Amino acid sequence: HYPLRRQRQMCIRDRPCVRNCRLNENNICTGCFRTISEIIEWPQADIEKRKTILHMARQRKKEIDNQ
């Protein structure tokens, strides 16, 4: 379990950017599924806020994938 836990912690600290930055019609990045405000907020966000941003991005990805 350690490697997975380590990867998750790194993900929370590092940017979730996948260098595929394009905004869709709802101003959501089609690479990382964050909103512009979340992208801007990321560097100053604490761990809990980053977890929330990542959760929201995963939800958006699911919604977009299901369309």
PDB file of C-alpha atoms in Angstrom, residues 5-52:
ATOM      1  CA  ARG A   5      -0.162   6.199  -0.646  1.00  0.00           C
ATOM      2  CA  ARG A   6       3.063   7.909  -1.705  1.00  0.00           C
ATOM      3  CA  GLN A   7       1.696   8.551  -5.194  1.00  0.00           C
ATOM      4  CA  ARG A   8      -1.467  10.079  -3.750  1.00  0.00           C
ATOM      5  CA  GLN A   9       0.499  12.382  -1.448  1.00  0.00           C
ATOM      6  CA  MET A  10       2.712  13.466  -4.348  1.00  0.00           C
ATOM      7  CA  CYS A  11      -0.378  14.156  -6.428  1.00  0.00           C
ATOM      8  CA  ILE A  12      -1.795  16.369  -3.703  1.00  0.00           C
ATOM      9  CA  ARG A  13       1.428  18.373  -3.449  1.00  0.00           C
ATOM     10  CA  ASP A  14       2.241  18.531  -7.153  1.00  0.00           C
ATOM     11  CA  ARG A  15       0.107  20.094  -9.815  1.00  0.00           C
ATOM     12  CA  PRO A  16      -2.416  17.746 -11.407  1.00  0.00           C
ATOM     13  CA  CYS A  17      -1.620  19.351 -14.761  1.00  0.00           C
ATOM     14  CA  VAL A  18      -1.034  16.830 -17.545  1.00  0.00           C
ATOM     15  CA  ARG A  19       0.212  19.479 -19.997  1.00  0.00           C
ATOM     16  CA  ASN A  20      -2.832  19.179 -22.221  1.00  0.00           C
ATOM     17  CA  CYS A  21      -4.242  22.585 -21.418  1.00  0.00           C
ATOM     18  CA  ARG A  22      -7.360  23.405 -23.391  1.00  0.00           C
ATOM     19  CA  LEU A  23     -10.554  24.897 -22.095  1.00  0.00           C
ATOM     20  CA  ASN A  24     -13.929  23.538 -23.106  1.00  0.00           C
ATOM     21  CA  GLU A  25     -17.056  25.656 -23.523  1.00  0.00           C
ATOM     22  CA  ASN A  26     -17.550  25.616 -19.722  1.00  0.00           C
ATOM     23  CA  ASN A  27     -14.011  26.886 -19.025  1.00  0.00           C
ATOM     24  CA  ILE A  28     -12.892  23.501 -17.708  1.00  0.00           C
ATOM     25  CA  CYS A  29      -9.469  22.237 -18.709  1.00  0.00           C
ATOM     26  CA  THR A  30      -9.842  19.104 -20.834  1.00  0.00           C
ATOM     27  CA  GLY A  31      -6.512  17.809 -19.533  1.00  0.00           C
ATOM     28  CA  CYS A  32      -6.880  18.016 -15.752  1.00  0.00           C
ATOM     29  CA  PHE A  33     -10.609  18.868 -15.514  1.00  0.00           C
ATOM     30  CA  ARG A  34     -10.031  21.818 -13.188  1.00  0.00           C
ATOM     31  CA  THR A  35     -11.699  25.192 -13.602  1.00  0.00           C
ATOM     32  CA  ILE A  36      -9.614  28.282 -14.252  1.00  0.00           C
ATOM     33  CA  SER A  37     -10.165  29.462 -10.681  1.00  0.00           C
ATOM     34  CA  GLU A  38      -8.986  26.099  -9.320  1.00  0.00           C
ATOM     35  CA  ILE A  39      -5.871  26.216 -11.504  1.00  0.00           C
ATOM     36  CA  ILE A  40      -5.061  29.720 -10.270  1.00  0.00           C
ATOM     37  CA  GLU A  41      -5.843  28.810  -6.654  1.00  0.00           C
ATOM     38  CA  TRP A  42      -3.741  25.584  -6.641  1.00  0.00           C
ATOM     39  CA  PRO A  43      -0.319  27.033  -5.633  1.00  0.00           C
ATOM     40  CA  GLN A  44      -1.756  28.718  -2.520  1.00  0.00           C
ATOM     41  CA  ALA A  45      -4.250  25.986  -1.602  1.00  0.00           C
ATOM     42  CA  ASP A  46      -3.691  23.911   1.526  1.00  0.00           C
ATOM     43  CA  ILE A  47      -3.828  20.112   1.454  1.00  0.00           C
ATOM     44  CA  GLU A  48      -7.546  19.944   2.273  1.00  0.00           C
ATOM     45  CA  LYS A  49      -8.437  22.425  -0.467  1.00  0.00           C
ATOM     46  CA  ARG A  50      -6.276  20.495  -2.932  1.00  0.00           C
ATOM     47  CA  LYS A  51      -8.093  17.292  -2.021  1.00  0.00           C
ATOM     48  CA  THR A  52     -11.385  19.063  -2.705  1.00  0.00           C
TER      49      THR A  52
END
